[in-house]
XYZ file of C-alpha atoms in Angstrom:
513
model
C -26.317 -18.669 1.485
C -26.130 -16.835 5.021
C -29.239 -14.771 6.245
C -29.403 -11.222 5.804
C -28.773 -9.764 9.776
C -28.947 -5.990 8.284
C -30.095 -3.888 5.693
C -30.053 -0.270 5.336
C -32.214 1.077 2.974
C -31.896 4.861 1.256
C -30.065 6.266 4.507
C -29.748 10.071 3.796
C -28.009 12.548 6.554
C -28.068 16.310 5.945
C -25.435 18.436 8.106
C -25.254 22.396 7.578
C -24.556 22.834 4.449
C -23.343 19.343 3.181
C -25.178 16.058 2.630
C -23.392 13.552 4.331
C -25.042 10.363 3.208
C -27.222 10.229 -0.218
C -29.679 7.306 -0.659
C -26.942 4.988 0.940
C -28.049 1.158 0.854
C -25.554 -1.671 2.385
C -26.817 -5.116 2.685
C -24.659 -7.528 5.735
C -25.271 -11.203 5.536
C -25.132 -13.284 9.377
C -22.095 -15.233 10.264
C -19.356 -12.636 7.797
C -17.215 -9.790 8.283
C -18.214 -6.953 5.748
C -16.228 -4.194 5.219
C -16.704 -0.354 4.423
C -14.133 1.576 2.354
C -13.859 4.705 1.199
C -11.709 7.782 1.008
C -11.838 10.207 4.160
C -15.485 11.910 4.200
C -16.961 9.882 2.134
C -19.697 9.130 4.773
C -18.543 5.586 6.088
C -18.862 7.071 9.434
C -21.315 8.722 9.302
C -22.982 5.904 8.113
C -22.100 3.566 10.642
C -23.316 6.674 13.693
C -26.494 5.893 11.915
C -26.592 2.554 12.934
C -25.834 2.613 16.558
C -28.143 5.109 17.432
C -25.567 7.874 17.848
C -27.122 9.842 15.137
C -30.932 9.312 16.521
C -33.592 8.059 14.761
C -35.160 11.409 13.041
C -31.953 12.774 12.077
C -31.953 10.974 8.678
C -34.286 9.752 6.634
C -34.177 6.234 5.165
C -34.841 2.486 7.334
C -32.259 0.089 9.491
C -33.928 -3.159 9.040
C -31.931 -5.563 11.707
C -32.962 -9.313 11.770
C -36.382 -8.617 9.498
C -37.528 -6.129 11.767
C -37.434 -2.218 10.825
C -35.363 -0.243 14.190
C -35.590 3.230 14.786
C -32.286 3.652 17.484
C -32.978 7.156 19.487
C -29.797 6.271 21.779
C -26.645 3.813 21.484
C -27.850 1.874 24.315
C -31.208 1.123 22.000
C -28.946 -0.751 19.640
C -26.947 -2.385 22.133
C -30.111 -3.670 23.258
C -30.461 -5.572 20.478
C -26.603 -6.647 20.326
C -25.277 -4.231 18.015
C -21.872 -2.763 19.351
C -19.722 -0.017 17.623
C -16.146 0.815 18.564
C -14.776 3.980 17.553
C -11.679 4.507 16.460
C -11.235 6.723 19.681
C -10.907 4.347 22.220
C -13.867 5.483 24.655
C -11.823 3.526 27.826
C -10.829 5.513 30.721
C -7.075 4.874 31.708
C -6.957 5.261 35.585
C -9.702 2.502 36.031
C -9.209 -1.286 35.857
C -9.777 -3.115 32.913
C -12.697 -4.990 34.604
C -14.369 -1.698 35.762
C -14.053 -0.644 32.094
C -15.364 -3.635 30.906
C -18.339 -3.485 32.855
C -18.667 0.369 33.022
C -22.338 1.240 32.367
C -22.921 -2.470 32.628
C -22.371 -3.323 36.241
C -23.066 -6.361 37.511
C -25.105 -6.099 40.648
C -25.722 -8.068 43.913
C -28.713 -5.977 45.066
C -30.003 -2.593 43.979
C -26.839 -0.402 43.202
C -24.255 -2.849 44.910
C -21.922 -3.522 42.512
C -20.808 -7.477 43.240
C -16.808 -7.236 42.692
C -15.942 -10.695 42.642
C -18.482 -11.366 39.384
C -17.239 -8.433 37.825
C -13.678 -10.009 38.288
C -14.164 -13.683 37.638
C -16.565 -12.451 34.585
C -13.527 -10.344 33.149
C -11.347 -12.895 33.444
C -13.501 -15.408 31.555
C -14.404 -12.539 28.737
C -10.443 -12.001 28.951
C -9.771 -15.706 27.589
C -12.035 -15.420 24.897
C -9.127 -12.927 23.189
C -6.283 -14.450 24.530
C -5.466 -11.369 26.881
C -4.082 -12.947 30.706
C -3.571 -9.594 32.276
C -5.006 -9.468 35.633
C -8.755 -7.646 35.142
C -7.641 -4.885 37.773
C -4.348 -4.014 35.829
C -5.021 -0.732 34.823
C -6.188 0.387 31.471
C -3.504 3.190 31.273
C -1.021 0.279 32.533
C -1.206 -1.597 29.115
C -0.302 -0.937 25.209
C -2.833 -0.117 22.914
C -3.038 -3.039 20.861
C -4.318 -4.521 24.303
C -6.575 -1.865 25.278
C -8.473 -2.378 21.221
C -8.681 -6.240 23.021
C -10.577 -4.580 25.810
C -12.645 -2.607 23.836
C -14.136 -6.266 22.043
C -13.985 -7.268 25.293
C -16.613 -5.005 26.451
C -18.515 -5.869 23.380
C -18.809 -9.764 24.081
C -19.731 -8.530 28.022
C -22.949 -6.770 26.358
C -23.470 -10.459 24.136
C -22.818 -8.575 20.687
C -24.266 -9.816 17.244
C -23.234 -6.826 14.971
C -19.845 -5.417 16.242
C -18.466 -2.455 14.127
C -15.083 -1.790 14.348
C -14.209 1.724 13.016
C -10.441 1.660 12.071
C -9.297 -0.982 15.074
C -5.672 -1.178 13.496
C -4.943 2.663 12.870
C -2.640 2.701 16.324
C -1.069 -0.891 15.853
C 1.821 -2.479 14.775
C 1.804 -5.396 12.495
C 1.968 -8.212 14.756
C -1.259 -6.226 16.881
C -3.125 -5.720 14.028
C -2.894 -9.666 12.811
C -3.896 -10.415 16.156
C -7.081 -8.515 16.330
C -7.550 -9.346 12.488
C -7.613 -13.333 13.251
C -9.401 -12.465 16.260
C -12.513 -11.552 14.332
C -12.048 -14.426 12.092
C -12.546 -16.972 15.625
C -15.502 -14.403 16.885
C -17.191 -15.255 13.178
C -16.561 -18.825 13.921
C -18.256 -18.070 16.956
C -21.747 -16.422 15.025
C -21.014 -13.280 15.515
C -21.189 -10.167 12.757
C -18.482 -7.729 11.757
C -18.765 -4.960 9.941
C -14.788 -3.186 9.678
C -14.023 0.392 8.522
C -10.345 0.454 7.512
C -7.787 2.496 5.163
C -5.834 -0.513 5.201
C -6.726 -2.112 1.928
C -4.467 -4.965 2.401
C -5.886 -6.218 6.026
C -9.429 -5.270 4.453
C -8.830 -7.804 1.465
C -7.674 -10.748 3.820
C -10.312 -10.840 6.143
C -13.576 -9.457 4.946
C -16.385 -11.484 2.505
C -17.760 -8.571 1.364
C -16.559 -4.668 0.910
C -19.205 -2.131 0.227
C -17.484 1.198 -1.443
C -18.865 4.322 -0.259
C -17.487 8.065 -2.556
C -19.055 10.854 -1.515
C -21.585 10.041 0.407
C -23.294 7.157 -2.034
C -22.595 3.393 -2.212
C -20.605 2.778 -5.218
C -20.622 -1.225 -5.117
C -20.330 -4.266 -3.501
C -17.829 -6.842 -4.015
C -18.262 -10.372 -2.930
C -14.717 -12.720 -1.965
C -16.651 -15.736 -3.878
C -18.073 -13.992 -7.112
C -15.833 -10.954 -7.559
C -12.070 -10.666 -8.471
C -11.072 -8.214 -5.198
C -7.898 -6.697 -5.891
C -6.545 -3.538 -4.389
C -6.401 -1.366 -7.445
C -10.096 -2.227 -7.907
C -11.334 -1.031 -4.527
C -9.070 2.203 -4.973
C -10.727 2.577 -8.489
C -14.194 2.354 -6.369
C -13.222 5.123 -3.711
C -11.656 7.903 -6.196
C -13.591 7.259 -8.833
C -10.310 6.606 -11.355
C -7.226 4.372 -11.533
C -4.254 5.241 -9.076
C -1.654 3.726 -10.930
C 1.294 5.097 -9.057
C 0.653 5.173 -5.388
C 3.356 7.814 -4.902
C 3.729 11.031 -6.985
C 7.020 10.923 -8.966
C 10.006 13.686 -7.486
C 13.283 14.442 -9.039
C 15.607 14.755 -6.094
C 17.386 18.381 -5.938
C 19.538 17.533 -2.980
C 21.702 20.358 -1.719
C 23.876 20.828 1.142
C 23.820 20.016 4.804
C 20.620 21.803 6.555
C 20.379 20.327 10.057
C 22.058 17.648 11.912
C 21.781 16.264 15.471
C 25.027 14.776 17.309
C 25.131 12.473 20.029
C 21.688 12.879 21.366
C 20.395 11.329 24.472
C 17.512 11.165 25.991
C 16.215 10.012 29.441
C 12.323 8.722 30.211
C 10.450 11.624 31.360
C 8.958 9.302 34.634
C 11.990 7.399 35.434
C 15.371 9.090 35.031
C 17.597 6.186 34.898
C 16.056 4.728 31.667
C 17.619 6.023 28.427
C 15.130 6.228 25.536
C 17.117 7.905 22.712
C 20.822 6.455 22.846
C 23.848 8.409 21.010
C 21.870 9.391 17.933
C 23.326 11.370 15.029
C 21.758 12.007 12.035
C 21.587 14.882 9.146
C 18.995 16.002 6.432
C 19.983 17.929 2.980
C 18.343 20.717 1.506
C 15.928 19.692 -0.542
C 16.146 15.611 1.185
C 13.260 13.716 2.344
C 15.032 11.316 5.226
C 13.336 8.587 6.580
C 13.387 7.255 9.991
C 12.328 3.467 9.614
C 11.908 1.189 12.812
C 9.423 -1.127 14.893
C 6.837 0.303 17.397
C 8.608 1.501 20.548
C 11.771 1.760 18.032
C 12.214 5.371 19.646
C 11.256 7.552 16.418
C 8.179 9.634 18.127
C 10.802 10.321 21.208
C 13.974 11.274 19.240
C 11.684 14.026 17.066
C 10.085 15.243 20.117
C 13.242 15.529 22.327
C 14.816 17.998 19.080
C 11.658 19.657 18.443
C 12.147 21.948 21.390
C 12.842 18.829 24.059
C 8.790 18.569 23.912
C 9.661 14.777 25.489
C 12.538 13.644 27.906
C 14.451 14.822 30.655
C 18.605 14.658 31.185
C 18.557 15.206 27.289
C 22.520 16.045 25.784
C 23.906 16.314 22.455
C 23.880 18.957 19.815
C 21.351 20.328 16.794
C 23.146 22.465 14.181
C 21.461 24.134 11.412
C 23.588 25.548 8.025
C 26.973 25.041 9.700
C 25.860 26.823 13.301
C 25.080 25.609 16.719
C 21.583 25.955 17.792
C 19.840 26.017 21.379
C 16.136 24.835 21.418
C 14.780 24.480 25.063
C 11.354 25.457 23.863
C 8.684 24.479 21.119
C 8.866 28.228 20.476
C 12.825 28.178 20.318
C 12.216 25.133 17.534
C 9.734 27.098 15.636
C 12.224 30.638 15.840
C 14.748 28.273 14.684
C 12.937 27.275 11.277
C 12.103 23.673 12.675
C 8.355 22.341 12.515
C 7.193 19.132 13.711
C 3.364 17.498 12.720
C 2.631 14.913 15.710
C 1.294 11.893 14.949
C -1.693 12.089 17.136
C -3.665 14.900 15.101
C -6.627 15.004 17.414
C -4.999 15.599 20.831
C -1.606 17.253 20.055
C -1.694 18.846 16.570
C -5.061 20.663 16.663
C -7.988 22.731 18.479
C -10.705 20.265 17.850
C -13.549 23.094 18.635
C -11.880 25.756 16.822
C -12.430 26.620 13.382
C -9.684 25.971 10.391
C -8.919 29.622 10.076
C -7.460 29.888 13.765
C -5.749 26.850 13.713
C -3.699 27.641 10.369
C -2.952 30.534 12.098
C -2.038 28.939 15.062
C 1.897 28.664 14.962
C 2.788 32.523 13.217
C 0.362 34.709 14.987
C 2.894 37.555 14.490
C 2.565 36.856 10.678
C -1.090 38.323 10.704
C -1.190 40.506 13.727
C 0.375 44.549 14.315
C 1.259 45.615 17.659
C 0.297 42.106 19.310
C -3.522 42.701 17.807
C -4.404 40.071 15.471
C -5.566 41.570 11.824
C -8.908 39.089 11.356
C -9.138 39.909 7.333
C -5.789 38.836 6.990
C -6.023 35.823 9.189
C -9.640 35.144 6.592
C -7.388 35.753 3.574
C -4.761 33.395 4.534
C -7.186 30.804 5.667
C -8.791 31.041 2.601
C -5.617 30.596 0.732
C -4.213 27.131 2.370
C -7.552 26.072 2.228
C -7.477 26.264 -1.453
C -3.766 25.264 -1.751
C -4.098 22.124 0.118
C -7.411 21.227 -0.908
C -9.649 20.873 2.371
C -12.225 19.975 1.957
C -14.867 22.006 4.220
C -18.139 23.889 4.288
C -15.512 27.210 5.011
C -12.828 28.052 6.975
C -15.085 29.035 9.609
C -16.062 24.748 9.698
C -14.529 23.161 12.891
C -11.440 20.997 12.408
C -13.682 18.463 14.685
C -15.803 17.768 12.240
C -13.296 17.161 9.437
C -12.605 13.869 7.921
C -9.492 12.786 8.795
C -7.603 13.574 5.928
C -8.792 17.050 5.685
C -7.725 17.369 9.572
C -4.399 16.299 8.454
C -4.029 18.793 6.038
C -4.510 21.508 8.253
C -2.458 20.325 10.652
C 0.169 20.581 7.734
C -0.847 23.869 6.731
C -0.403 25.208 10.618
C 3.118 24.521 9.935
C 3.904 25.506 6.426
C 2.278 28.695 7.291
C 5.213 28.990 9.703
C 7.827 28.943 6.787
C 9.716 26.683 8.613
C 13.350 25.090 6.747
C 13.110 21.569 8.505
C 9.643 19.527 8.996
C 9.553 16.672 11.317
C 6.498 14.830 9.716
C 5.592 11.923 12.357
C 3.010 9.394 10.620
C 1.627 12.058 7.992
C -0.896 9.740 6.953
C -1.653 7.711 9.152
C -5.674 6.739 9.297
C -6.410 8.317 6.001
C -7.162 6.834 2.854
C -5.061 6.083 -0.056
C -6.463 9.472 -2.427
C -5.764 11.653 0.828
C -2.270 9.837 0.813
C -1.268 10.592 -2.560
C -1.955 14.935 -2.119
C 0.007 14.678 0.627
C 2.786 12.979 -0.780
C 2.524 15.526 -3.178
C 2.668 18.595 -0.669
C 5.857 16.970 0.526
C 7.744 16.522 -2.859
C 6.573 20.473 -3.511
C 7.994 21.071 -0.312
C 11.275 19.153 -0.820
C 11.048 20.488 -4.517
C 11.289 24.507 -2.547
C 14.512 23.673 -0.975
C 12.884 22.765 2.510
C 14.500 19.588 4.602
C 12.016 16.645 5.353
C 11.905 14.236 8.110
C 9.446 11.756 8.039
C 8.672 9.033 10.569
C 6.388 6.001 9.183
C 4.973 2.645 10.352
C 4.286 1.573 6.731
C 7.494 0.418 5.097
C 6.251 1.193 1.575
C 5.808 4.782 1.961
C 9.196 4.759 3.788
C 10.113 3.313 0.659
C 8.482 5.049 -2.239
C 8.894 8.721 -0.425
C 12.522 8.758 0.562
C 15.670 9.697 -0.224
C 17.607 8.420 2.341
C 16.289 5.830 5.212
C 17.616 5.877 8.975
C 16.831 2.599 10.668
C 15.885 2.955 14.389
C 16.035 -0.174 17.129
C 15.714 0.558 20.673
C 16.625 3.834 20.724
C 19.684 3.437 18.357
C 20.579 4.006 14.920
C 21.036 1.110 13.734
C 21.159 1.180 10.260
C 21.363 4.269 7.378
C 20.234 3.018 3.564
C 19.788 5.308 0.371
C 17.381 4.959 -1.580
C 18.719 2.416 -4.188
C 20.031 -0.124 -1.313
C 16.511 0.710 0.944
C 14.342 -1.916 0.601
C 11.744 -4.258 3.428
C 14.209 -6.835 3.834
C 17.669 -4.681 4.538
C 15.422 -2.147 6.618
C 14.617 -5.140 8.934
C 17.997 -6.928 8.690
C 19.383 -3.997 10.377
C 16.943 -4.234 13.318
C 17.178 -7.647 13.660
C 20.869 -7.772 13.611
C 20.904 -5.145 16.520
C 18.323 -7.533 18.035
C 20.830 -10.353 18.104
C 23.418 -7.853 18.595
C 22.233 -6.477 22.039
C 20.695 -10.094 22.720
């Protein structure tokens, strides 16, 4: 039986207005990776800010007992001191330095007082740099390499600050699958190795083959915890822990209405926006139905993100040709406000940066995209901007103190659905939905699955970009397969399935090969 390296005992966080943690206990053992479930807002977090010392000691109530002794953290740097390292799903690395000055940023490894001795940074880095298989040279550039790379930096960092407890708040969010099993088996060698893990992830499949234990967090309290030895761990049972009932379907049943021809795009290229002799988006033509939810299937770097951009008022590319035509007609978008005039509405996949105003409030951000909707003679009517606030926040079920709450301090899922209501609120005939749910959990998934099939169900065209194959799968009516910028592939629904999705990339693969 391993030693206990942590225990947190009764941890309770108030915010304004909501109680973030309530009486929370979790219990790590030395030497295991422990994960932390739960749906978005439930507090696992929160919980975890605790912890490092970026919620102070004083801010909650409750003890962190690490290694026997009780720790009161007033800074992260007091629980680094005493080798506990979180990583945040943000990656906190800054992309114009090298990967050794990241590494050692805030840690700097000195000759003499404030000389920074280069050559042990380097030759440091590049020993750290083994340790997780990475041989890139430690003064490539952060911005300079992928971000299943830059998550290898990030644990980097860690071992340079000789970690015990690292926390890994959704590390696999941005990868692929072949990233994500190589950070996964990664922190199976660093356990070999002695040290603690402690993983938040929505992914209940990566959670179930690496972890020894998974404490469930709802709503702020710890529900259970399940141990890999005693405990039959099964997906449906952790689900059952997080929402509180049995999700037996994992996506909301839709009879298909599909009508005519809504949009299409013909022969589309696109060219890189930094290097105009590289062609991104190759020949592309596709169409969605009235009524349709179309799938665009393919591998990371596939060319999905770029194709929807390019259309969506050529938001991406330069050099771009081809034609969009909506109900029959020719249509020119040369602007994201062209797109939007035309009926078209596209949710990014990166909420944070591109799809909302982190430090404005829900209200303004709803509003966001049909300002003329609410406003008379260009002056914005604020009671009607409250009342239709007020009304998506109750139709889409976000979750939030009140629409005056800042999307910043949303869960995820809740930041998601705003982002969707921004754009329903638009009225728009076509949605571009790029990775609608990606880093939120499977309850959040399932109401907006539904959102979709009601939109679908009104007549609206949907398509929707996805990394997971399954929701490709159970949400579609139709599946384009991308590979390298090309089509490579168009299924329906009753021929769609993992194996001829990736038969069609890999015989383009051989194909171009």
């Amino acid at each position: 039986m391993s030693d206990t390296i942590l225990e947190m005992r009764n941890i309770t966080k108030l915010f304004p207005g909501v109680k973030a943690l309530d009486n929370v206990n979790l219990k790590v053992k030395e030497h295991e990776i422990h994960a932390l479930v739960g749906e978005n807002g439930a507090g696992k977090s929160t919980l975890m800010n605790v912890l490092s010392g970026v919620y102070p000691a004083g801010s909650y109530t409750g003890d962190i007992v690490y290694k026997g002794d009780v720790c009161e953290f007033k800074t992260i740097k007091d629980s680094e001191k005493k080798g506990i390292v979180i990583i945040h799903q943000e990656l906190a690395l800054v992309p114009y330095l090298s990967i050794a000055e990241n590494v050692f940023l805030g840690n700097e490894q000195q000759s003499g007082k404030g000389v920074i001795n280069w050559d042990l940074t380097r030759n440091r880095t590049i020993e750290l740099l083994k340790k997780v298989r990475l041989t890139d040279h430690p003064d490539t550039k952060i911005k300079d390499i992928g971000v299943g790379k830059q998550q290898l930096v990030e644990i980097v960092k860690a071992l340079a600050k000789d970690v015990k407890l690292l926390i890994l708040d959704e590390p696999t969010a941005a990868l692929n699958e072949e990233d994500s099993d190589n950070l996964l088996n990664l922190l199976l060698e660093l356990k070999d190795h002695g040290i603690t893990s402690i993983i938040i992830s929505h992914k209940l499949n990566e959670v179930t083959k690496v972890a020894d234990e998974i404490t469930v967090i709802r709503d702020g309290a710890t529900i259970e915890t399940l141990n890999k030895e005693t405990d039959e761990i099964t997906e449906d049972r952790i689900i059952k822990g997080m929402v509180g009932r049995e999700l037996t379907d994992r996506f909301p049943g839709r009879e298909s209405h599909i009508g005519d021809v809504m949009f299409e795009v013909k022969d589309w290229n696109v060219f890189d926006p930094m290097d105009s002799e590289k062609k991104v988006i190759n020949n592309v033509n596709l169409k969605v139905n009235r009524g349709e939810v179309v799938g665009i299937a393919g591998l990371m770097g596939a060319g999905r993100t770029e194709l929807a951009m390019s259309v969506f008022g050529r938001s991406y590319g330069q050099h771009i040709s081809g034609t969009t035509v909506k109900d029959g007609e020719e249509i020119h978008m040369k602007s994201v406000s062209d797109a939007i005039k035309n009926g078209l509405a596209y949710v990014t996949e990166d909420r944070k940066t591109a799809g909302l105003i982190l430090m404005d409030d829900i209200k303004n951000n709803i509003s966001l995209t049909a300002l003329d909707k609410i406003s008379r003679n260009q002056v914005i009517d604020k009671n009607k901007e409250i009342r239709v606030g007020e009304e998506y926040r109750n139709k889409m079920n976000i979750k939030s103190s009140s629409i005056l709450q800042k999307t910043g301090n949303l869960s995820g899922g809740n930041q998601q659905k705003v982002v969707l209501s921004k754009w329903i609120f638009s009225e728009p005939d076509i949605l571009i939905l790029d990775e609608p749910t990606r880093g939120i959990d499977v309850g959040a998934k399932y109401e907006i699955y539904t959102i979709i099939n009601q939109l679908a169900a009104e007549g609206k065209s949907i398509i929707m970009i996805s990394s997971e194959l399954p929701e490709i799968l159970g949400m579609c009516d139709r599946v384009y397969v991308m590979n390298e910028g090309n089509i490579v592939g168009e299924l329906d629904r009753k021929e769609a399935s993992q194996e001829s999705i990736m038969k069609c990339i890999m015989q383009n693969k051989r194909e171009s090969a």
